[in-house]
Short mmCIF file of C-alpha atoms in Angstrom, two decimals:
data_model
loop_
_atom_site.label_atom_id
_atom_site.label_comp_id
_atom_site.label_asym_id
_atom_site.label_seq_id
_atom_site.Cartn_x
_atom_site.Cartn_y
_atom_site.Cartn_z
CA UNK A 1431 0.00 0.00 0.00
CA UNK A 1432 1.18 3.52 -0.70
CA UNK A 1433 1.64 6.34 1.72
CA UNK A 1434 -1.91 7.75 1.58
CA UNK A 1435 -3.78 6.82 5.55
CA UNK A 1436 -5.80 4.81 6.14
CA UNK A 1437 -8.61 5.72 7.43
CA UNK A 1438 -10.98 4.01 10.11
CA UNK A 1439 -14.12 5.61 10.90
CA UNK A 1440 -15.57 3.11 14.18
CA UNK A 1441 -17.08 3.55 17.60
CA UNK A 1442 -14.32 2.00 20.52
CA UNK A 1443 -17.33 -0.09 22.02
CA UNK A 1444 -18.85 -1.47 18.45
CA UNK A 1445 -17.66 -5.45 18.05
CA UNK A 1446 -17.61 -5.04 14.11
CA UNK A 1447 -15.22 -2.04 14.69
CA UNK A 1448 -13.06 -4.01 16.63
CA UNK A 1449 -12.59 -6.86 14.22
CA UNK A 1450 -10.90 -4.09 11.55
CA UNK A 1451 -8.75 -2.76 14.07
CA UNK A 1452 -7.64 -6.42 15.14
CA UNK A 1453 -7.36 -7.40 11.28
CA UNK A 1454 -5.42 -3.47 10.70
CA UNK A 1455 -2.85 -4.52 13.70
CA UNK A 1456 -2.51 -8.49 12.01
CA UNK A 1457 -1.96 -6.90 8.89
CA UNK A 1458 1.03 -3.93 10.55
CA UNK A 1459 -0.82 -1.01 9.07
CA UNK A 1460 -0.46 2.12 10.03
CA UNK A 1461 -3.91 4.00 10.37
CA UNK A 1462 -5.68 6.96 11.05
CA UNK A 1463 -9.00 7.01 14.28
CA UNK A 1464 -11.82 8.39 12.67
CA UNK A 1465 -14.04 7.90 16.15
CA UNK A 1466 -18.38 8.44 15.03
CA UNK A 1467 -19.46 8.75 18.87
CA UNK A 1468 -22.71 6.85 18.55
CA UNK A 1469 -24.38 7.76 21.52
CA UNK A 1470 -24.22 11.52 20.01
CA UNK A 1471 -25.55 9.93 16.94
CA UNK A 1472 -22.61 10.97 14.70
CA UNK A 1473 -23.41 8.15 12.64
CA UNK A 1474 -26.29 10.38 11.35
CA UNK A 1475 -24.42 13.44 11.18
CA UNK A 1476 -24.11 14.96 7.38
CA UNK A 1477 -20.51 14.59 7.16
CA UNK A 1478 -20.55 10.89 8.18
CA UNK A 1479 -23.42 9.66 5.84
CA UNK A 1480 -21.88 11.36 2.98
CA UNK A 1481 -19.20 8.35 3.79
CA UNK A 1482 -21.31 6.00 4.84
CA UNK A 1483 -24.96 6.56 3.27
CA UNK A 1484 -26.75 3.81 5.59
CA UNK A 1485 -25.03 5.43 8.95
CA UNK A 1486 -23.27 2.42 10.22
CA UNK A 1487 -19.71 1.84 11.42
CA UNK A 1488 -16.99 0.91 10.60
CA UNK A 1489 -16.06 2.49 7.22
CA UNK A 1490 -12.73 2.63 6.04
CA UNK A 1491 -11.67 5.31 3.28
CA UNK A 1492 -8.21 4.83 1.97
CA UNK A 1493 -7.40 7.10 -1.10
CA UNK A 1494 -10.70 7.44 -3.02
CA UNK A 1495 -11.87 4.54 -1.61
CA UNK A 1496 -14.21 4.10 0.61
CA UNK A 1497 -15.25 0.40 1.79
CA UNK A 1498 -18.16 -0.23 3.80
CA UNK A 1499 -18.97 -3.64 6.31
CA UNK A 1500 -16.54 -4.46 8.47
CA UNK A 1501 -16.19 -8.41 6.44
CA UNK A 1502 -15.77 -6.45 3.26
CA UNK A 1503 -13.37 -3.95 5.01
CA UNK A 1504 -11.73 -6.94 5.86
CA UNK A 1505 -11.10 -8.59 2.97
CA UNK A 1506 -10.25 -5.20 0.90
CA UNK A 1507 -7.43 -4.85 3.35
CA UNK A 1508 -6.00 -8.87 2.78
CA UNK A 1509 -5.95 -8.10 -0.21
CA UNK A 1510 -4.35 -4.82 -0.92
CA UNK A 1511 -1.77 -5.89 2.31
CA UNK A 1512 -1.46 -8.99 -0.14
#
């Protein structure tokens, strides 16, 4: 992967967060907290929907990519860590 961040937009307390952060650290990557505090509802917040259209977490955006499902996320990173 190049030197453009990665990007992790999660909640700390959300379960499908956690499994991209636990894949990020398997994989080494270096990435970048995006924290959407749920209990504020920034999940619904303008700037997070434009990411994420259906308001849930995690997202990752990487470049001009943005990857959505924390399984998906998943696999996107295996393979571009490949």
């Amino acid at each position: 992967m190049n030197a453009a961040a990665i990007e992790l937009f999660h909640e700390w307390g959300s379960i499908q967060s956690l499994k991209c952060r636990v894949c990020l650290a398997e994989l080494g990557l270096d990435w970048v907290s995006r924290r959407v505090d749920l209990s504020a509802f920034g999940n619904l917040q303008p700037d997070y929907l434009a990411i994420n259209p259906l308001g849930l977490v995690p997202a990752l955006r990487y470049g001009g990519v943005v990857v959505t499902e924390s399984s998906r996320i998943n696999e996107w990173l295996n393979e571009a860590a490949g």
